[in-house]
Short mmCIF file of C-alpha atoms and ligand atoms in Angstrom, two decimals:
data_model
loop_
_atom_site.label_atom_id
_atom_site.label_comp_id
_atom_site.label_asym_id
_atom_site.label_seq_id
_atom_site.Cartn_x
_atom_site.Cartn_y
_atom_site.Cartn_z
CA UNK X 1438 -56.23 15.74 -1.12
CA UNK X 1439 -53.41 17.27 0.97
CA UNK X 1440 -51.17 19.65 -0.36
CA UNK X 1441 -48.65 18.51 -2.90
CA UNK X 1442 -44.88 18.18 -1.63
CA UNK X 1443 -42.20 20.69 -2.72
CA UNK X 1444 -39.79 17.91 -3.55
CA UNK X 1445 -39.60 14.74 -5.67
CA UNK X 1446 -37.60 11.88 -4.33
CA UNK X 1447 -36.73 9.06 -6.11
CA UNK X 1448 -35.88 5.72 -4.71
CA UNK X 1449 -35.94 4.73 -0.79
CA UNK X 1450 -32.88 3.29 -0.74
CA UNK X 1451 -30.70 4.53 1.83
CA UNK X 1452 -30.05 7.96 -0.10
CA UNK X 1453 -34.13 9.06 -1.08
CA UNK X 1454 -34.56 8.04 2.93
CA UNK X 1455 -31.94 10.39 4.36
CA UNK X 1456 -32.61 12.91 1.73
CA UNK X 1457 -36.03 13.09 2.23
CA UNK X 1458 -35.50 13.22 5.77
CA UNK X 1459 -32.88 15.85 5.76
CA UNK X 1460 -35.89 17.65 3.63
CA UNK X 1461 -38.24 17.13 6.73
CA UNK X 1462 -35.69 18.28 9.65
CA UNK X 1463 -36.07 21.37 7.69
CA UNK X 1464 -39.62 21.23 7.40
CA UNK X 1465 -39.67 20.39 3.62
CA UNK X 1466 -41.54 17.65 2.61
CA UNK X 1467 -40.85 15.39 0.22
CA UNK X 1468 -42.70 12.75 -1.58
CA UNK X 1469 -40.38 9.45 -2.37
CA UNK X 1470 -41.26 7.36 -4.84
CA UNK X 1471 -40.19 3.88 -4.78
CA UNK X 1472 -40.96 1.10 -7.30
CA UNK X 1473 -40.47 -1.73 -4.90
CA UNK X 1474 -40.00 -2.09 -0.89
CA UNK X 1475 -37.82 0.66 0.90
CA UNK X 1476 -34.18 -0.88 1.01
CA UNK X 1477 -34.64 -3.43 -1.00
CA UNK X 1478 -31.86 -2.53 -3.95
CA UNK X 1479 -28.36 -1.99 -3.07
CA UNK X 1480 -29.43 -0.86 0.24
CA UNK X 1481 -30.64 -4.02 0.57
CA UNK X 1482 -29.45 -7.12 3.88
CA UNK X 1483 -27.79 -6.71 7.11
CA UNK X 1484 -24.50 -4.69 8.20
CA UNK X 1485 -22.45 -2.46 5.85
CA UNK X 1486 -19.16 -1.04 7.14
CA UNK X 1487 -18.95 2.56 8.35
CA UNK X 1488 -14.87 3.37 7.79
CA UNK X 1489 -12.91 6.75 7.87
CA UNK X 1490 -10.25 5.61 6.08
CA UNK X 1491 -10.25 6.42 2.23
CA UNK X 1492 -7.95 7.55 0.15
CA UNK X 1493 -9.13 10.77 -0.57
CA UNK X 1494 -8.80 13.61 2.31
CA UNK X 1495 -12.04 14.88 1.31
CA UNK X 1496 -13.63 12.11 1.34
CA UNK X 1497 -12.02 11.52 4.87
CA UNK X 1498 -13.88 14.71 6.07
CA UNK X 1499 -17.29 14.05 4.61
CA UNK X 1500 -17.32 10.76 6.16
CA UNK X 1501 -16.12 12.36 9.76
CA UNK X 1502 -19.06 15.00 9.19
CA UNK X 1503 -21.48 12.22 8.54
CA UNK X 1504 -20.43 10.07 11.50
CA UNK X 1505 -21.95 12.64 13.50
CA UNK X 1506 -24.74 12.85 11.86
CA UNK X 1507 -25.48 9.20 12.17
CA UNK X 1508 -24.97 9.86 15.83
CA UNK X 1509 -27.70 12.56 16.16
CA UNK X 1510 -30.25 10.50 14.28
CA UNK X 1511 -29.53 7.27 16.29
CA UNK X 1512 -30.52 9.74 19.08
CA UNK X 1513 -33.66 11.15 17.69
CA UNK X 1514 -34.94 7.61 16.15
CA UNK X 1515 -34.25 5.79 19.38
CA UNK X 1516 -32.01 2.89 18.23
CA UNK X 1517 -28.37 2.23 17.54
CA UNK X 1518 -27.34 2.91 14.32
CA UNK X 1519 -23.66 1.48 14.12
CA UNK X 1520 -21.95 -0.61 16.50
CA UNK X 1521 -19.25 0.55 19.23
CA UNK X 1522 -16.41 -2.00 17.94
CA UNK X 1523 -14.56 -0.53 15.42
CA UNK X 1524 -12.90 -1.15 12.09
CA UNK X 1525 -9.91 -3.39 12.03
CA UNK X 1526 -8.06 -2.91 8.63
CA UNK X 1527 -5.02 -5.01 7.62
CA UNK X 1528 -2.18 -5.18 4.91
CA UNK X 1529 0.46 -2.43 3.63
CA UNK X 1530 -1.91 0.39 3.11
CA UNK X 1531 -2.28 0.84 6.95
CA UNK X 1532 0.19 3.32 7.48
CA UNK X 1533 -0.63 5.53 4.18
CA UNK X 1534 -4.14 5.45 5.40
CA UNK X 1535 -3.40 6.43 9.22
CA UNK X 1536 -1.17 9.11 7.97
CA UNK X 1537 -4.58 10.70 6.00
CA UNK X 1538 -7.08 9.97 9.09
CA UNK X 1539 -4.23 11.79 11.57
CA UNK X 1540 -4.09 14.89 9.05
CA UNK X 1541 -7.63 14.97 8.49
CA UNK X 1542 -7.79 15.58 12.61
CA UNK X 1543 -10.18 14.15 15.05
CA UNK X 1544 -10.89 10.86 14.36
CA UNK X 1545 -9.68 8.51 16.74
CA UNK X 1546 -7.67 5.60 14.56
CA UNK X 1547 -4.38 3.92 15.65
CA UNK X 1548 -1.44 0.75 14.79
CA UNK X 1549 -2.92 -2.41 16.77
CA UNK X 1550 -0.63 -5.24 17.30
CA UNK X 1551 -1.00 -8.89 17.35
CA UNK X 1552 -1.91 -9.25 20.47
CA UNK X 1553 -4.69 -6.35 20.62
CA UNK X 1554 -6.15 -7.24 17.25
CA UNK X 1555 -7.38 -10.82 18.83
CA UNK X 1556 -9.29 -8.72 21.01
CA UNK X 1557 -10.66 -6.71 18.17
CA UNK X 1558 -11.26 -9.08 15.83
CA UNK X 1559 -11.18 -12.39 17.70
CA UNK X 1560 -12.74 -14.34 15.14
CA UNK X 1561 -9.64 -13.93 12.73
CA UNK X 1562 -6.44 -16.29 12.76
CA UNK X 1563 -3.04 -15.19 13.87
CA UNK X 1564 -2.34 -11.89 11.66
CA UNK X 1565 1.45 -9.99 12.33
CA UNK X 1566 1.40 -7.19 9.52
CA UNK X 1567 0.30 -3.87 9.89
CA UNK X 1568 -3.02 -3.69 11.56
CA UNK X 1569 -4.49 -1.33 12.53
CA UNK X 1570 -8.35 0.28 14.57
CA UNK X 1571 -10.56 3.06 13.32
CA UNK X 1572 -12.32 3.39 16.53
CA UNK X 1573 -15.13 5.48 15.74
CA UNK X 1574 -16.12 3.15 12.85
CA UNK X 1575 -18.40 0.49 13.23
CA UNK X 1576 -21.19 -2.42 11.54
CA UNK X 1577 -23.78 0.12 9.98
CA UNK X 1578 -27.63 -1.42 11.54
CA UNK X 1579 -28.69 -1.40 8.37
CA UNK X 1580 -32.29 -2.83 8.83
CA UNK X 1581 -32.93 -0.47 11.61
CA UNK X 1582 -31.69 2.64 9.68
CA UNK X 1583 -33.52 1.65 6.68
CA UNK X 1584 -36.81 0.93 8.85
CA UNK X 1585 -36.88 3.51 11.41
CA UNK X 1586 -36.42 6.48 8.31
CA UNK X 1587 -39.18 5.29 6.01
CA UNK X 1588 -41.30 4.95 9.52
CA UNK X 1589 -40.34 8.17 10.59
CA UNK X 1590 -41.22 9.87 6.65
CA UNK X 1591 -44.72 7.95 7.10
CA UNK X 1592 -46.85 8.34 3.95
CA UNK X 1593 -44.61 10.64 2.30
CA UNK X 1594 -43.41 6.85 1.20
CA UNK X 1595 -45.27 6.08 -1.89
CA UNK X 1596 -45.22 2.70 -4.13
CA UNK X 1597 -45.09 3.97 -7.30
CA UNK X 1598 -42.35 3.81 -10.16
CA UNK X 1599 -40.88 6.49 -11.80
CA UNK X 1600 -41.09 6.21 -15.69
CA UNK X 1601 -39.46 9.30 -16.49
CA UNK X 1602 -39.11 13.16 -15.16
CA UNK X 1603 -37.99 16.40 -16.80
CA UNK X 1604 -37.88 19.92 -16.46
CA UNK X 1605 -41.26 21.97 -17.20
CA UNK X 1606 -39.86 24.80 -19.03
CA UNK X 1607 -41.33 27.34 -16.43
CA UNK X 1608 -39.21 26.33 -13.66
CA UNK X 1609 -40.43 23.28 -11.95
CA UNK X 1610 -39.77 19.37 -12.37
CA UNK X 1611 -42.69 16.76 -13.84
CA UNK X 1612 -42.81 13.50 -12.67
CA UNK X 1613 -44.56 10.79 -15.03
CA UNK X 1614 -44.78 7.66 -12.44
CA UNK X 1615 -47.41 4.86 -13.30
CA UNK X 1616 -49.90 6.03 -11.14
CA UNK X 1617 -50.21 9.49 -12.19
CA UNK X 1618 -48.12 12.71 -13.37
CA UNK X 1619 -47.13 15.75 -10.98
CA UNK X 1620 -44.97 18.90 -10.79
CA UNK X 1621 -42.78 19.28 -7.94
CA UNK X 1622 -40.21 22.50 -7.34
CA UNK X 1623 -37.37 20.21 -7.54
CA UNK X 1624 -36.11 16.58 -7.86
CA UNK X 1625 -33.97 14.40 -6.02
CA UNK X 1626 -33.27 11.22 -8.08
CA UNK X 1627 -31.53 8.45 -5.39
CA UNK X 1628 -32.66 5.82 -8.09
CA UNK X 1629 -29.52 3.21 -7.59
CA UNK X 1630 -28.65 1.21 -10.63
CA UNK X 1631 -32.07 3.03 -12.25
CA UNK X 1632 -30.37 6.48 -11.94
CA UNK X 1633 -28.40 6.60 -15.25
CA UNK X 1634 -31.44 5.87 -16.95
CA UNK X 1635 -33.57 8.32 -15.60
CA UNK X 1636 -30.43 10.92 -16.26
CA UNK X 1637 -30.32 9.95 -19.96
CA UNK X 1638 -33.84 11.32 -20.80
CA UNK X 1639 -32.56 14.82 -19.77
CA UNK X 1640 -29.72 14.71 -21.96
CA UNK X 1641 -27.10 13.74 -19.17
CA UNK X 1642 -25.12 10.46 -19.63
CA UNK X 1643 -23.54 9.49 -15.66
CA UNK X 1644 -20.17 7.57 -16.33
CA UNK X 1645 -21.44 4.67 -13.86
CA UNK X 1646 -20.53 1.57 -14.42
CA UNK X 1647 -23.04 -1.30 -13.49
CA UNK X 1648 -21.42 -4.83 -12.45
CA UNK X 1649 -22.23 -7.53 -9.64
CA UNK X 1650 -21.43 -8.29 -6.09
CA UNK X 1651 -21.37 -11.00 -3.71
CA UNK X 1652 -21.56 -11.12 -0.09
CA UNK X 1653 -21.66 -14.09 2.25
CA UNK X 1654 -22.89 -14.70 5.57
CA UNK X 1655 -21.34 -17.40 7.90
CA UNK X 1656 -22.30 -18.34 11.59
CA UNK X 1657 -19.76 -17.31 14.64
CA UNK X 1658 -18.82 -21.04 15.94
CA UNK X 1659 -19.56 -21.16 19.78
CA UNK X 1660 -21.04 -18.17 21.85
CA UNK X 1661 -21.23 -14.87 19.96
CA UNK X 1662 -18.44 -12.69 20.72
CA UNK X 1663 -19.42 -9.65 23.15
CA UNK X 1664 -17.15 -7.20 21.17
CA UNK X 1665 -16.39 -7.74 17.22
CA UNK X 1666 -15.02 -5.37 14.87
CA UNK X 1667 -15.84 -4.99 11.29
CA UNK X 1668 -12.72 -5.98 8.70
CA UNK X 1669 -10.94 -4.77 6.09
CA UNK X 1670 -8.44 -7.04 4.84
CA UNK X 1671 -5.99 -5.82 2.38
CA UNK X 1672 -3.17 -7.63 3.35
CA UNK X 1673 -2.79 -10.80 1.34
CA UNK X 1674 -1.77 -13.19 4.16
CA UNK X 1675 -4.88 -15.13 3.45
CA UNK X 1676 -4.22 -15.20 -0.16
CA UNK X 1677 -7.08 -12.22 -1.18
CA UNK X 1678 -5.79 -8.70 -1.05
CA UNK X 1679 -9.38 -6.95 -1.00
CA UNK X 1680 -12.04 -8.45 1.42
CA UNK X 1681 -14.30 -6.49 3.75
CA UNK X 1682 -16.59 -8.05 6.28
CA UNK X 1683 -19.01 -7.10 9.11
CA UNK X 1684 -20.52 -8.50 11.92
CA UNK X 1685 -24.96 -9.07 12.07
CA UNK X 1686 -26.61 -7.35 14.96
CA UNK X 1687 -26.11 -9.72 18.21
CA UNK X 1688 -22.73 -10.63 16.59
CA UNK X 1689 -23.28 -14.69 15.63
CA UNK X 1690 -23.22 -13.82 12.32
CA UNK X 1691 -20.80 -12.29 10.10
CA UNK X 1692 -21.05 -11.25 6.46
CA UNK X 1693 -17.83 -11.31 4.54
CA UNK X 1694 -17.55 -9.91 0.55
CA UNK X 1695 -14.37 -9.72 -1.88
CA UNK X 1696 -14.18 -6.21 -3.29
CA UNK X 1697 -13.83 -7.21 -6.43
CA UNK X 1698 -16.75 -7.22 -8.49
CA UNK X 1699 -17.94 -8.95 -12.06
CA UNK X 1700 -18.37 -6.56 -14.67
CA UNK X 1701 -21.85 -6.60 -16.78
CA UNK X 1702 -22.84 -5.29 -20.16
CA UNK X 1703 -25.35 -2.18 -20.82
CA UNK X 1704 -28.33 -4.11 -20.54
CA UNK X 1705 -27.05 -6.48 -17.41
CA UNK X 1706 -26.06 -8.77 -19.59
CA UNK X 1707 -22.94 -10.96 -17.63
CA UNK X 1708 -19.93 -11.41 -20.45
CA UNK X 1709 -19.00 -14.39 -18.08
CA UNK X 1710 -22.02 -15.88 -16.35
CA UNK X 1711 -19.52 -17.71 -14.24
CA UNK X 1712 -17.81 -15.16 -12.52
CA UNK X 1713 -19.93 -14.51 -10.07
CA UNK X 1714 -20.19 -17.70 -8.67
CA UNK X 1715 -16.21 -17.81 -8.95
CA UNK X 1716 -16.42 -14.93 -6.57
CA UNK X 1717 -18.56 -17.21 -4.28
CA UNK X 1718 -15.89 -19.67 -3.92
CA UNK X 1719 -13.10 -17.68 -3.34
CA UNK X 1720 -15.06 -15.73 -0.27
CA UNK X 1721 -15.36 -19.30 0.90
CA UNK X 1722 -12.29 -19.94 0.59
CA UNK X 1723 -10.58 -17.04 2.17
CA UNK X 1724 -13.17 -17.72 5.20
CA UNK X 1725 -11.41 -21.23 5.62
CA UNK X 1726 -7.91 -19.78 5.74
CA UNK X 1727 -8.51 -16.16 7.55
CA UNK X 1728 -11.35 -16.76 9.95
CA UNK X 1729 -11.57 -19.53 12.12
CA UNK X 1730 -14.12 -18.42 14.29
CA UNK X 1731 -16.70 -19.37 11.66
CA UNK X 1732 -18.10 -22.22 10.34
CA UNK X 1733 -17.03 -21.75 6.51
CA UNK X 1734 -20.52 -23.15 5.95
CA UNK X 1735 -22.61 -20.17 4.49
CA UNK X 1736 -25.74 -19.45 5.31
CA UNK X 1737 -26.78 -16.43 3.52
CA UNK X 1738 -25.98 -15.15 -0.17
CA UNK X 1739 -26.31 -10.98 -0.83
CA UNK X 1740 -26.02 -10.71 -4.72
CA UNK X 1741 -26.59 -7.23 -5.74
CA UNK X 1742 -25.64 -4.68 -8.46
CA UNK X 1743 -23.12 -2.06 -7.57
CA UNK X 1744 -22.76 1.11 -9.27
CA UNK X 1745 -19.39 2.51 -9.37
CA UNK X 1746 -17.76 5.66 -10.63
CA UNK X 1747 -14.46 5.48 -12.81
CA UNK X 1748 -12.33 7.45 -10.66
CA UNK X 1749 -12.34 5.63 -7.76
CA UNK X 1750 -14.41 2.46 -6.19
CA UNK X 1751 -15.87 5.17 -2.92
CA UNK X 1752 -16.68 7.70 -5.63
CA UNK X 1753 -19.51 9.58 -5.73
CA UNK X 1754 -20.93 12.58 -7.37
CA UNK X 1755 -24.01 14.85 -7.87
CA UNK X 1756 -25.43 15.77 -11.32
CA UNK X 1757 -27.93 18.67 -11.97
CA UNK X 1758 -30.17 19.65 -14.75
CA UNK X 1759 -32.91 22.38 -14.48
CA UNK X 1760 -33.25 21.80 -10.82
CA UNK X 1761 -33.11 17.68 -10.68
CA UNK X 1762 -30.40 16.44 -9.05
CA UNK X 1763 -29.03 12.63 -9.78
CA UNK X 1764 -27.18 10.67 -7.65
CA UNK X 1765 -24.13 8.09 -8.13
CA UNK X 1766 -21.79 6.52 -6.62
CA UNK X 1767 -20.56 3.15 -4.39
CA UNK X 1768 -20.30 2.60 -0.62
CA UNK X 1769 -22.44 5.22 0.08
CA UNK X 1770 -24.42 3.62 2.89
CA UNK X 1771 -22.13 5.25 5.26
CA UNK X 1772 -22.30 8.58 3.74
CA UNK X 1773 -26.30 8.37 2.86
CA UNK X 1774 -27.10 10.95 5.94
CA UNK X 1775 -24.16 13.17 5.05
CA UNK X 1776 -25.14 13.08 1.42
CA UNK X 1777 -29.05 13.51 1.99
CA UNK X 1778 -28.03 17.11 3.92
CA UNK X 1779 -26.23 18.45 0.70
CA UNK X 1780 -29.20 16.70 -1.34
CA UNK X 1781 -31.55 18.99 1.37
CA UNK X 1782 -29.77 21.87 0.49
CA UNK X 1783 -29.62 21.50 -3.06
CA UNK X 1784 -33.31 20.98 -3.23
CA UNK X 1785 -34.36 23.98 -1.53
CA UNK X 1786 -31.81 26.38 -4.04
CA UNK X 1787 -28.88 26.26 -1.61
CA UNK X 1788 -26.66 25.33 -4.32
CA UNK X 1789 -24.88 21.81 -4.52
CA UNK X 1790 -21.41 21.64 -2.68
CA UNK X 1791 -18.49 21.47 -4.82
CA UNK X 1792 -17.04 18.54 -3.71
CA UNK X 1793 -19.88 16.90 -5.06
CA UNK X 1794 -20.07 17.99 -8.35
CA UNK X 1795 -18.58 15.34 -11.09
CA UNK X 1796 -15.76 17.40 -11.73
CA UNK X 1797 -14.34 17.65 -8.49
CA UNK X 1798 -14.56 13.54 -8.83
CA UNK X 1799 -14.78 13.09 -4.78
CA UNK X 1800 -12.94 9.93 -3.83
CA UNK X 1801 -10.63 10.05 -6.11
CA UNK X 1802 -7.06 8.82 -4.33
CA UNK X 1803 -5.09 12.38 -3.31
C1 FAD I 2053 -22.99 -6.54 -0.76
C2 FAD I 2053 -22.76 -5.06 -0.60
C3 FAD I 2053 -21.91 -4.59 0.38
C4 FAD I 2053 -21.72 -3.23 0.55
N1 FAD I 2053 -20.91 -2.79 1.55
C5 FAD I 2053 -20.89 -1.48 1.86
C6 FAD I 2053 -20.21 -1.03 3.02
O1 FAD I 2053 -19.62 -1.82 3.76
N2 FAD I 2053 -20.29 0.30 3.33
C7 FAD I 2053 -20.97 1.18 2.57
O2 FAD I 2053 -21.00 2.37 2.93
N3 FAD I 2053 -21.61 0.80 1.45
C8 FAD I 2053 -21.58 -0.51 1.08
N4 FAD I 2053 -22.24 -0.95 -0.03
C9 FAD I 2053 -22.84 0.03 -0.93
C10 FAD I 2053 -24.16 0.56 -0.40
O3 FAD I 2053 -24.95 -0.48 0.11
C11 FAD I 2053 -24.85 1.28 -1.55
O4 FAD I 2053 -23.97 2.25 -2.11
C12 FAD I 2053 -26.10 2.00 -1.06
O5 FAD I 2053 -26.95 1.11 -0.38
C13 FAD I 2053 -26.82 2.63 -2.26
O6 FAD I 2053 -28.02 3.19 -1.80
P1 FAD I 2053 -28.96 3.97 -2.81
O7 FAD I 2053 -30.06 4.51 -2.00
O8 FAD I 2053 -28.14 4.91 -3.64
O9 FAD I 2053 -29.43 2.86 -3.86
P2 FAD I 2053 -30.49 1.68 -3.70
O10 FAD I 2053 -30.44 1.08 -2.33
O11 FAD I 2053 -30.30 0.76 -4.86
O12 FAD I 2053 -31.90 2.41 -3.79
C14 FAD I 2053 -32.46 2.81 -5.01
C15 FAD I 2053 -33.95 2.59 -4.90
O13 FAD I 2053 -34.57 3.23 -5.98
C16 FAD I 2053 -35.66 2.44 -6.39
N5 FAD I 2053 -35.95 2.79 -7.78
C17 FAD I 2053 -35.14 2.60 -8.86
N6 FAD I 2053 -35.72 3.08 -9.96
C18 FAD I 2053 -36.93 3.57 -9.58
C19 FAD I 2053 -37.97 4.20 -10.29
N7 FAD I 2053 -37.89 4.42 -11.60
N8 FAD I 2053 -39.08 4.59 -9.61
C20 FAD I 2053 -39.16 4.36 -8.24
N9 FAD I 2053 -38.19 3.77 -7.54
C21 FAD I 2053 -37.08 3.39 -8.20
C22 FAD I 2053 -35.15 1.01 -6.23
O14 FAD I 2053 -36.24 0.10 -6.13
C23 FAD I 2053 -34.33 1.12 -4.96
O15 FAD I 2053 -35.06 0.77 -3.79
C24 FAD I 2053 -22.40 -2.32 -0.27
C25 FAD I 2053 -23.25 -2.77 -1.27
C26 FAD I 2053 -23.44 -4.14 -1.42
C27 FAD I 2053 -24.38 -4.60 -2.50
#
């Protein structure tokens, strides 16, 4: 038997990947447990937006700090890790948002006008309000990302689920899983929806709140674009107010999602088993009215639970007992490198950054 890791990660979901990762570009290693296949949770499907814009200048900086660092590991894992074409987003919060990206210094995002957004976004019907292109944004290659880290971490991947994990007493973590028990220095738990659970046995209750998504995928009519952007459609005009989408790799597909989610009870429970197909319908229909350069036809469903923070819906935070730290949070694909460097650090007694701790309640609108 080999020598037993320093860290504990759990879940390889986009989080336990780039934490564990970050742990190995330091020449930590880290075991990751994970109950099912590596991305298959929230993590899970093609394309998630990567976006500077939030409302929350902090939150604006991580996410600047992290784009490089998605650039650096597209380098070192030999694939392309977002796309080149930008972030289009639409509706009156444009110019609130530009004036936070401008302040927050060096990320190239501008106004776009009618004529330029076509270009952009050519799948999308005539559009006049404020517009406007977050250049350095981009579809996230999910698959890739999730692939090419769990390749890279090799059989420091293990199937295995985590029943429960606590402090030792003498300094170090225990891990009960189902195939054994160990003791690691520290823990990283990355566990998704699983995360408040875990959390609870060591006396910490995470305020996330659990609830249900849809996503839809529709075919591009006609030749794939050669240039698409990702969307973010706050503007109305098409009768929803809160609708991201994002193109597939190769562009002839293109996943669209309302942001607005159904609520479920403790145990994940729906209070209206309805809604969610509700939420179907009206994706459908906004697809009908907004984009014409699909066929409103869909031909892939994403349902998934989303775990979201109270203060805001790009929240996330960092909780820590006796040297395990939990994760929580929405929309973190984009930040998942970013986040698994201050995970690194926090494993290997750095101390966690302050943004991140709950208090600080990063994302929350300044
Ligand atoms: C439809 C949809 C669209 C989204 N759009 C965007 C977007 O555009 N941009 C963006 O940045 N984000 C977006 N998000 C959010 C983003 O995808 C998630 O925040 C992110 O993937 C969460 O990753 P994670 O690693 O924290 O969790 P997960 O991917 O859920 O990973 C947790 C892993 O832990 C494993 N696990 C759980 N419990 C245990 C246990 N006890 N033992 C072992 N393993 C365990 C699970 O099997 C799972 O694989 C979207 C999410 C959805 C669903």
């Amino acid at each position: 038997m080999g020598r037993v890791p320093e860290v504990a990660v759990v879940g390889a979901g986009i989080v336990g990947l780039c934490t564990a990762y970050a742990l190995a570009e330091r020449g930590t290693r880290a075991r990751v447990y994970e109950s099912g296949v590596p991305g298959h949770g929230q993590s899970s499907g093609q394309s998630r937006i990567f976006r500077h814009a939030h409302d929350d200048a902090r939150l604006v900086e991580f996410t600047r700090q992290g784009r490089a660092i998605w650039e650096e590991w597209a380098d070192r894992l030999g694939t392309e890790l977002i796309s080149p074409d930008g972030v289009v987003a639409l509706g009156d919060p444009v110019p609130g948002r530009l004036r936070i990206l401008r302040e927050a210094g060096g990320i190239p995002a501008r106004t776009v006008d009618s004529a330029e957004l076509h270009t952009h976004m050519p799948l999308l019907a005539d559009y006049s309000g404020p517009a406007m292109l977050d250049e350095n944004g981009g579809a996230i290659r999910t698959r890739a990302a999730i692939e090419r880290l769990t390749d890279a971490l090799g059989d420091a991947v293990v199937t295995d689920e985590v029943i429960s994990l606590h402090p030792t007493g003498h300094g170090t973590v225990e891990v009960l899983s189902a195939a054994g028990r160990q003791e690691y220095a520290t823990a990283v738990v990355c566990a998704g929806l699983s995360s408040a659970r875990l959390a609870r046995n060591v006396g910490l209750s995470l305020p996330v709140r659990p609830a249900a998504h849809v996503r839809l995928t529709f075919r591009v009519r006609g030749a794939p674009p050669e240039r698409v952007a990702c969307l973010q459609d706050s503007s109305g005009d098409f009768g929803e107010v809160g609708v991201y989408a994002a193109p597939y790799p190769g562009n002839s597909r293109y996943a669209v999602g309302l942001s607005e989610t159904v609520e479920v009870r403790e145990d994940g429970s729906f209070a209206d088993p309805d809604a969610l197909v509700a939420l179907n319908d009206r994706a459908r229909a906004y697809v009908s009215r907004a984009l014409p350069g699909l066929d409103p036809e869909p031909v892939e469903y994403l349902h998934c639970w989303v775990t979201r923070l109270p203060w805001s819906e790009d929240g996330m935070a960092v909780w820590e007992a006796e040297k395990i730290f939990f994760t929580a949070g929405h929309n973190l694909f984009k930040q998942a490198p970013r986040l698994g460097r201050a995970l690194a650090g926090a494993a290997m007694s750095e101390g966690l950054e302050e943004n991140l701790r709950p208090s600080a309640a990063l994302g929350r609108p300044s």
